[in-house]
Tab-separated table of C-alpha atoms in Angstrom:
chain	number	residue	atom	x	y	z
O	1	MET	CA	0.000	0.000	0.000
O	2	ASN	CA	1.357	3.420	-1.021
O	3	ASN	CA	0.370	5.769	1.782
O	4	GLN	CA	3.134	8.355	1.426
O	5	HIS	CA	0.576	11.064	0.569
O	6	ARG	CA	-1.567	10.312	3.630
O	7	TYR	CA	-1.334	12.635	6.618
O	8	CYS	CA	-2.898	12.758	10.068
O	9	VAL	CA	-3.657	15.934	12.015
O	10	ILE	CA	-4.191	15.365	15.739
O	11	MET	CA	-5.937	18.355	17.333
O	12	CYS	CA	-4.516	18.702	20.810
O	13	GLY	CA	-5.205	22.216	22.066
O	14	GLY	CA	-8.277	21.874	24.303
O	15	ILE	CA	-8.464	22.389	28.060
O	16	GLY	CA	-11.061	19.679	28.813
O	17	SER	CA	-12.914	21.747	31.395
O	18	ARG	CA	-15.679	19.141	31.835
O	19	PHE	CA	-13.003	16.919	33.427
O	20	TRP	CA	-12.035	19.564	35.962
O	21	PRO	CA	-10.384	19.359	38.480
O	22	TYR	CA	-8.301	16.504	36.984
O	23	SER	CA	-8.000	18.249	33.635
O	24	ARG	CA	-6.252	21.557	34.320
O	25	THR	CA	-4.849	24.325	32.164
O	26	GLU	CA	-1.283	23.158	32.717
O	27	CYS	CA	-2.138	19.497	31.949
O	28	PRO	CA	-5.428	18.933	30.071
O	29	LYS	CA	-7.150	15.578	29.787
O	30	GLN	CA	-5.481	14.534	26.510
O	31	PHE	CA	-2.173	14.229	28.375
O	32	ILE	CA	-3.618	12.083	31.194
O	33	ASP	CA	-3.443	8.280	31.452
O	34	PHE	CA	-6.999	7.644	32.618
O	35	PHE	CA	-6.924	3.865	32.278
O	36	GLY	CA	-3.601	2.999	33.901
O	37	THR	CA	-2.210	1.623	30.630
O	38	GLY	CA	0.900	3.787	30.622
O	39	ARG	CA	-0.404	5.724	27.596
O	40	SER	CA	-2.273	9.013	27.662
O	41	LEU	CA	-5.248	9.736	25.394
O	42	LEU	CA	-2.899	11.641	23.061
O	43	GLN	CA	-0.473	8.718	22.914
O	44	MET	CA	-3.327	6.299	22.224
O	45	SER	CA	-4.496	8.569	19.368
O	46	TYR	CA	-0.990	8.473	17.910
O	47	ASP	CA	-0.659	4.696	18.324
O	48	ARG	CA	-3.890	3.855	16.543
O	49	ILE	CA	-3.144	5.905	13.412
O	50	LEU	CA	0.316	4.382	12.829
O	51	PRO	CA	-0.988	1.411	10.761
O	52	VAL	CA	-2.529	3.865	8.284
O	53	VAL	CA	-0.293	6.943	8.156
O	54	PRO	CA	3.542	7.046	8.117
O	55	LYS	CA	4.819	8.420	11.414
O	56	GLU	CA	6.671	11.216	9.607
O	57	ASN	CA	3.267	12.379	8.239
O	58	ILE	CA	1.611	12.682	11.663
O	59	ILE	CA	1.169	16.291	12.778
O	60	VAL	CA	0.011	17.491	16.191
O	61	VAL	CA	-1.592	20.931	16.432
O	62	THR	CA	-1.556	22.267	19.980
O	63	ASN	CA	-1.338	25.430	22.021
O	64	ASP	CA	2.226	26.677	22.338
O	65	MET	CA	2.158	26.184	26.114
O	66	TYR	CA	1.774	22.420	25.580
O	67	ALA	CA	4.836	21.974	23.367
O	68	PRO	CA	6.900	20.437	26.229
O	69	LEU	CA	4.111	17.949	27.069
O	70	VAL	CA	3.709	16.865	23.439
O	71	LYS	CA	7.460	16.407	23.036
O	72	GLU	CA	7.667	14.447	26.276
O	73	GLN	CA	4.791	12.130	25.376
O	74	LEU	CA	5.582	11.761	21.659
O	75	PRO	CA	9.386	11.944	21.421
O	76	GLU	CA	9.143	10.283	17.988
O	77	LEU	CA	7.906	13.560	16.482
O	78	THR	CA	10.272	16.183	15.153
O	79	ASP	CA	9.706	19.851	15.968
O	80	SER	CA	8.403	20.369	12.423
O	81	GLN	CA	5.584	17.893	13.152
O	82	ILE	CA	4.257	19.977	16.049
O	83	LEU	CA	2.318	23.076	14.996
O	84	LEU	CA	2.036	25.538	17.876
O	85	GLU	CA	-0.999	27.819	18.051
O	86	PRO	CA	-0.304	31.128	19.796
O	87	ALA	CA	-4.004	31.402	20.749
O	88	ARG	CA	-7.070	29.134	20.987
O	89	ARG	CA	-9.309	29.683	17.978
O	90	ASN	CA	-11.426	26.500	17.676
O	91	THR	CA	-11.239	23.843	14.967
O	92	ALA	CA	-11.703	25.790	11.710
O	93	PRO	CA	-8.531	27.928	12.061
O	94	CYS	CA	-6.668	24.863	13.347
O	95	ILE	CA	-7.680	22.798	10.308
O	96	ALA	CA	-7.105	25.662	7.883
O	97	TRP	CA	-3.529	26.102	9.100
O	98	ALA	CA	-2.828	22.365	9.071
O	99	ALA	CA	-4.203	22.024	5.529
O	100	CYS	CA	-2.136	24.976	4.268
O	101	HIS	CA	0.955	23.527	5.936
O	102	ILE	CA	0.409	20.030	4.517
O	103	GLN	CA	-0.447	21.174	1.005
O	104	ALA	CA	2.768	23.214	0.896
O	105	LEU	CA	4.676	20.032	1.734
O	106	ASP	CA	2.672	17.728	-0.553
O	107	PRO	CA	0.115	19.034	-3.082
O	108	LYS	CA	-1.253	15.484	-3.480
O	109	ALA	CA	-1.939	15.071	0.251
O	110	SER	CA	-5.028	13.533	1.768
O	111	MET	CA	-5.577	13.857	5.498
O	112	ILE	CA	-7.481	12.599	8.483
O	113	VAL	CA	-8.265	15.120	11.221
O	114	THR	CA	-8.906	13.643	14.655
O	115	PRO	CA	-9.222	14.934	18.204
O	116	SER	CA	-6.547	13.836	20.681
O	117	ASP	CA	-8.900	12.864	23.508
O	118	HIS	CA	-11.277	10.236	22.101
O	119	LEU	CA	-11.497	6.617	23.184
O	120	ILE	CA	-11.686	3.905	20.505
O	121	THR	CA	-11.869	0.336	21.732
O	122	ARG	CA	-11.900	-1.668	18.480
O	123	GLU	CA	-8.751	-0.462	16.826
O	124	SER	CA	-8.678	-3.037	14.010
O	125	GLU	CA	-12.136	-1.847	12.928
O	126	PHE	CA	-10.912	1.732	13.198
O	127	VAL	CA	-8.042	0.972	10.810
O	128	LYS	CA	-10.435	-0.619	8.276
O	129	SER	CA	-12.776	2.376	8.446
O	130	ILE	CA	-9.959	4.891	7.997
O	131	GLU	CA	-8.505	2.933	5.058
O	132	ALA	CA	-11.934	3.005	3.404
O	133	GLY	CA	-12.280	6.703	4.143
O	134	PHE	CA	-8.902	7.531	2.632
O	135	ASN	CA	-9.708	5.491	-0.483
O	136	PHE	CA	-12.926	7.462	-0.877
O	137	VAL	CA	-11.543	10.993	-0.477
O	138	GLU	CA	-8.559	10.193	-2.700
O	139	ASN	CA	-10.984	9.437	-5.532
O	140	HIS	CA	-13.682	12.067	-4.956
O	141	ASP	CA	-13.900	15.800	-4.324
O	142	ALA	CA	-15.493	15.098	-0.961
O	143	LEU	CA	-15.545	16.103	2.686
O	144	LEU	CA	-16.054	12.949	4.732
O	145	THR	CA	-17.114	12.709	8.353
O	146	LEU	CA	-17.409	9.552	10.430
O	147	GLY	CA	-20.848	8.905	11.912
O	148	ILE	CA	-21.602	6.897	15.055
O	149	LYS	CA	-24.945	5.148	15.613
O	150	PRO	CA	-26.467	6.858	18.674
O	151	THR	CA	-27.173	4.796	21.775
O	152	ARG	CA	-29.053	7.509	23.688
O	153	PRO	CA	-30.524	11.001	23.110
O	154	GLU	CA	-27.289	12.880	23.840
O	155	THR	CA	-27.436	16.702	23.858
O	156	GLY	CA	-23.663	17.208	23.932
O	157	TYR	CA	-22.964	15.895	20.411
O	158	GLY	CA	-23.661	17.110	16.904
O	159	TYR	CA	-25.950	14.984	14.708
O	160	ILE	CA	-25.718	14.022	11.037
O	161	GLN	CA	-28.863	13.194	9.074
O	162	ILE	CA	-28.012	10.555	6.506
O	163	GLY	CA	-29.184	10.742	2.908
O	164	GLN	CA	-28.899	8.403	-0.057
O	165	PRO	CA	-26.250	5.657	-0.183
O	166	PHE	CA	-23.355	6.756	-2.384
O	167	GLU	CA	-20.617	4.113	-2.371
O	168	GLY	CA	-20.145	1.141	-0.054
O	169	ASP	CA	-20.733	2.262	3.549
O	170	ILE	CA	-20.617	5.924	2.533
O	171	LEU	CA	-23.784	8.011	2.275
O	172	LYS	CA	-24.641	11.565	1.303
O	173	VAL	CA	-25.269	13.917	4.236
O	174	LYS	CA	-28.653	15.653	4.354
O	175	THR	CA	-28.161	17.954	7.330
O	176	PHE	CA	-25.949	18.732	10.317
O	177	THR	CA	-27.499	19.757	13.642
O	178	GLU	CA	-25.193	20.933	16.414
O	179	LYS	CA	-26.090	19.888	19.999
O	180	PRO	CA	-29.921	19.705	19.977
O	181	ASP	CA	-32.083	19.983	23.088
O	182	ILE	CA	-33.242	16.755	24.736
O	183	ASP	CA	-36.641	16.619	22.976
O	184	LEU	CA	-35.104	17.033	19.530
O	185	ALA	CA	-32.354	14.539	20.388
O	186	LYS	CA	-35.047	11.963	21.235
O	187	VAL	CA	-36.735	12.564	17.867
O	188	PHE	CA	-33.390	12.126	16.108
O	189	VAL	CA	-32.596	8.839	17.820
O	190	ASP	CA	-36.103	7.432	17.295
O	191	SER	CA	-36.043	8.296	13.586
O	192	GLY	CA	-33.042	6.102	12.817
O	193	GLU	CA	-31.883	8.700	10.266
O	194	PHE	CA	-29.393	10.476	12.501
O	195	PHE	CA	-25.868	9.580	13.559
O	196	TRP	CA	-23.553	11.262	16.033
O	197	ASN	CA	-20.869	13.432	14.490
O	198	SER	CA	-17.624	11.886	15.755
O	199	GLY	CA	-15.526	14.955	14.983
O	200	ILE	CA	-13.211	12.791	12.849
O	201	PHE	CA	-12.884	13.980	9.239
O	202	LEU	CA	-11.105	12.896	6.045
O	203	TRP	CA	-10.498	14.884	2.880
O	204	SER	CA	-7.776	15.902	0.487
O	205	ALA	CA	-5.893	19.058	1.427
O	206	GLU	CA	-7.097	20.532	-1.866
O	207	ALA	CA	-10.775	19.756	-1.132
O	208	ILE	CA	-10.860	21.248	2.377
O	209	LEU	CA	-8.978	24.379	1.312
O	210	LYS	CA	-11.390	24.867	-1.600
O	211	ALA	CA	-14.329	24.511	0.796
O	212	LEU	CA	-12.777	26.911	3.314
O	213	HIS	CA	-12.267	29.495	0.572
O	214	SER	CA	-15.921	29.075	-0.482
O	215	TYR	CA	-17.561	29.145	2.951
O	216	ALA	CA	-15.054	30.851	5.257
O	217	ALA	CA	-13.491	33.423	2.963
O	218	ASP	CA	-12.741	35.869	5.781
O	219	LEU	CA	-10.788	33.204	7.652
O	220	MET	CA	-8.881	32.134	4.563
O	221	SER	CA	-7.952	35.706	3.663
O	222	THR	CA	-5.651	35.596	6.685
O	223	PHE	CA	-3.947	32.379	5.596
O	224	ASP	CA	-3.705	33.481	1.957
O	225	LYS	CA	-1.468	36.342	3.084
O	226	GLY	CA	1.064	33.738	4.201
O	227	ALA	CA	0.869	31.467	1.171
O	228	ALA	CA	4.564	31.900	0.398
O	229	ASP	CA	5.552	31.184	4.020
O	230	PHE	CA	3.957	27.746	4.499
O	231	GLY	CA	6.456	24.936	4.537
O	232	THR	CA	9.347	27.388	5.114
O	233	PRO	CA	11.095	28.708	8.248
O	234	ALA	CA	8.959	31.880	7.935
O	235	GLU	CA	5.736	29.945	8.677
O	236	SER	CA	5.977	30.031	12.483
O	237	GLU	CA	6.533	33.800	12.566
O	238	PHE	CA	3.591	34.361	10.207
O	239	ILE	CA	1.346	32.227	12.444
O	240	ARG	CA	2.558	33.951	15.604
O	241	ARG	CA	1.639	37.298	14.084
O	242	GLU	CA	-1.626	36.481	12.268
O	243	PHE	CA	-3.270	33.469	13.936
O	244	PRO	CA	-4.597	35.322	17.047
O	245	GLY	CA	-6.686	37.499	14.721
O	246	CYS	CA	-8.555	34.522	13.246
O	247	VAL	CA	-12.272	34.179	13.959
O	248	ASN	CA	-13.121	31.630	16.675
O	249	ILE	CA	-15.324	29.109	14.839
O	250	SER	CA	-15.690	25.342	14.520
O	251	ILE	CA	-15.210	23.501	11.244
O	252	ASP	CA	-18.820	22.294	11.557
O	253	TYR	CA	-20.248	25.816	11.495
O	254	ALA	CA	-17.648	27.216	9.095
O	255	VAL	CA	-17.838	24.497	6.413
O	256	MET	CA	-19.629	21.223	7.108
O	257	GLU	CA	-23.118	22.687	7.614
O	258	GLN	CA	-22.846	24.671	4.372
O	259	ALA	CA	-20.938	22.556	1.856
O	260	SER	CA	-22.759	20.400	-0.696
O	261	ASN	CA	-20.067	17.723	-1.086
O	262	VAL	CA	-20.319	16.329	2.457
O	263	TYR	CA	-20.535	12.572	3.005
O	264	VAL	CA	-20.670	10.286	6.030
O	265	GLU	CA	-19.124	6.888	6.620
O	266	CYS	CA	-21.176	5.078	9.274
O	267	VAL	CA	-18.691	3.273	11.505
O	268	ASP	CA	-18.712	0.986	14.511
O	269	PHE	CA	-15.349	0.864	16.245
O	270	GLY	CA	-16.221	1.474	19.898
O	271	TRP	CA	-16.074	5.288	19.792
O	272	ASN	CA	-16.517	7.568	22.782
O	273	ASP	CA	-15.468	11.185	22.915
O	274	LEU	CA	-14.657	10.711	26.607
O	275	GLY	CA	-15.877	14.231	27.233
O	276	THR	CA	-17.314	13.797	30.709
O	277	TRP	CA	-16.823	11.967	33.987
O	278	SER	CA	-19.898	9.848	33.173
O	279	ALA	CA	-18.315	8.792	29.872
O	280	LEU	CA	-15.179	7.760	31.756
O	281	TYR	CA	-17.362	5.877	34.257
O	282	ASP	CA	-19.175	4.057	31.439
O	283	ASN	CA	-15.882	2.968	29.852
O	284	SER	CA	-14.088	1.858	33.032
O	285	PRO	CA	-14.183	-1.479	34.871
O	286	LYS	CA	-16.524	-1.521	37.853
O	287	ASN	CA	-16.539	-3.481	41.108
O	288	ARG	CA	-19.467	-5.445	42.522
O	289	GLU	CA	-21.106	-2.245	43.741
O	290	ALA	CA	-20.766	-0.665	40.291
O	291	ASN	CA	-18.202	1.807	41.598
O	292	VAL	CA	-15.191	2.927	39.564
O	293	THR	CA	-11.906	3.747	41.251
O	294	GLN	CA	-9.299	5.568	39.187
O	295	ASN	CA	-5.979	4.316	40.591
O	296	CYS	CA	-6.913	5.205	44.168
O	297	ARG	CA	-7.832	3.572	47.481
O	298	VAL	CA	-11.508	3.627	48.437
O	299	LEU	CA	-13.609	2.069	51.185
O	300	ALA	CA	-17.220	2.502	50.133
O	301	TYR	CA	-20.188	1.486	52.317
O	302	ASN	CA	-23.763	1.399	51.024
O	303	SER	CA	-22.513	3.244	47.954
O	304	THR	CA	-23.127	2.407	44.294
O	305	GLY	CA	-22.633	3.877	40.845
O	306	ASN	CA	-19.863	6.296	41.827
O	307	ILE	CA	-16.578	7.244	40.211
O	308	PHE	CA	-13.640	8.070	42.492
O	309	ALA	CA	-10.558	9.799	41.056
O	310	VAL	CA	-8.120	10.792	43.771
O	311	ARG	CA	-4.458	11.658	43.336
O	312	GLY	CA	-1.735	10.868	45.822
O	313	ASP	CA	-1.855	8.485	48.765
O	314	LYS	CA	-5.166	9.674	50.196
O	315	LEU	CA	-7.681	7.053	51.363
O	316	VAL	CA	-11.332	7.791	50.526
O	317	VAL	CA	-14.010	6.519	52.925
O	318	VAL	CA	-17.663	7.097	51.990
O	319	ASN	CA	-21.055	5.915	53.208
O	320	GLY	CA	-24.428	6.231	51.485
O	321	LEU	CA	-23.195	7.782	48.251
O	322	LYS	CA	-25.029	6.939	45.018
O	323	ASP	CA	-24.153	8.002	41.458
O	324	TYR	CA	-21.605	10.673	42.368
O	325	ILE	CA	-18.320	11.997	41.010
O	326	VAL	CA	-15.627	12.342	43.654
O	327	ALA	CA	-12.515	13.880	42.108
O	328	ASP	CA	-9.616	15.078	44.267
O	329	ALA	CA	-6.734	16.812	42.479
O	330	GLY	CA	-4.826	17.791	45.587
O	331	ASP	CA	-5.777	21.452	45.834
O	332	VAL	CA	-9.356	20.926	44.607
O	333	LEU	CA	-11.999	18.423	45.711
O	334	LEU	CA	-15.094	18.038	43.533
O	335	VAL	CA	-18.156	16.173	44.830
O	336	CYS	CA	-20.993	16.298	42.305
O	337	PRO	CA	-23.912	14.061	41.259
O	338	LYS	CA	-23.219	12.472	37.875
O	339	ALA	CA	-26.625	13.692	36.744
O	340	ASP	CA	-25.472	17.293	37.241
O	341	GLU	CA	-22.087	17.025	35.555
O	342	GLN	CA	-23.071	19.425	32.769
O	343	THR	CA	-22.780	22.168	35.419
O	344	ILE	CA	-19.051	21.486	35.935
O	345	LYS	CA	-18.240	24.054	33.260
O	346	GLN	CA	-20.251	26.563	35.286
O	347	TYR	CA	-18.306	25.626	38.406
O	348	VAL	CA	-15.090	26.330	36.488
O	349	ASN	CA	-16.395	29.770	35.492
O	350	ASP	CA	-17.416	30.506	39.086
O	351	VAL	CA	-14.008	29.401	40.388
O	352	LYS	CA	-12.327	31.742	37.900
O	353	LEU	CA	-14.479	34.653	39.065
O	354	ALA	CA	-13.837	33.908	42.741
O	355	TYR	CA	-10.170	32.891	42.677
O	356	GLY	CA	-8.711	33.805	39.271
O	357	ASP	CA	-6.602	31.096	37.629
O	358	LYS	CA	-5.264	29.615	40.883
O	359	PHE	CA	-7.385	26.447	40.759
O	360	LEU	CA	-7.737	26.118	36.987
């Protein structure tokens, strides 16, 4: 198999505030080994793409403050494979820069774009799906997203409405809907026509740049100014100067909801975006009382359905606790019902107002 023109972009700049207080500004969740395997979520993302993409074609896009963490966890990468954002500007500017960078290196490039913090449990199926996706985008002017069959009416994900079959397991996309309310999510799931948007995309560098120019012209006007700099030593200075002025917008809003050449490959490889404590609970081994302990010591009495994540040598003793998150990060202790975990982001905002960045 000739895969020299295949590239992978791992997006690694998020803070992961829904995993606070474990996920902190100085060490977000993608750098944490949640499962005690010796590999962080970022390292697992790197490992699973290696059968498909040459390691020299794997690029990590991250915030410049995380450069030391990326280099420590992925020493195989050269400095030129780590693109450092001087500011957080969401996924569309991230993808636009990566596509400009890759096309300057290889005009024939195709690329997969994947978050750094997802969990995928069936990696052989993942490899098959990505191979099929690459084969498709290398032969069509297409923007391909991977769709996941929903298991519940989730309000935290985007949804893809599938259209007519196009080729193999790939279908035309009818509509995108970003994070519906619970009633609409129930309608989507019951209809059988909607899949979760995994946030994993494949396309040629040429196809995504053409779409960005069509649907996000203001954003691309910034990158067009640096066309001569991409792939040269001048690129990093151009990005340092211009990137903070980019609009803060997701690739879904900027392109995917507007473009006409959007397709979906419906996949089944044990995907979870691992975005919340409940998602981590669902994907972790449980004891007889259905409690999860994340590498910590717990004595739990009359307590079920909890997740305990405690750093250090502290012993946790609880009685009568049901369906709670107990997360102790040393200087912060969070005790919150799992059912209320969507308010953790609000807690983070309140902590910032009360104490500045001290506990973030």
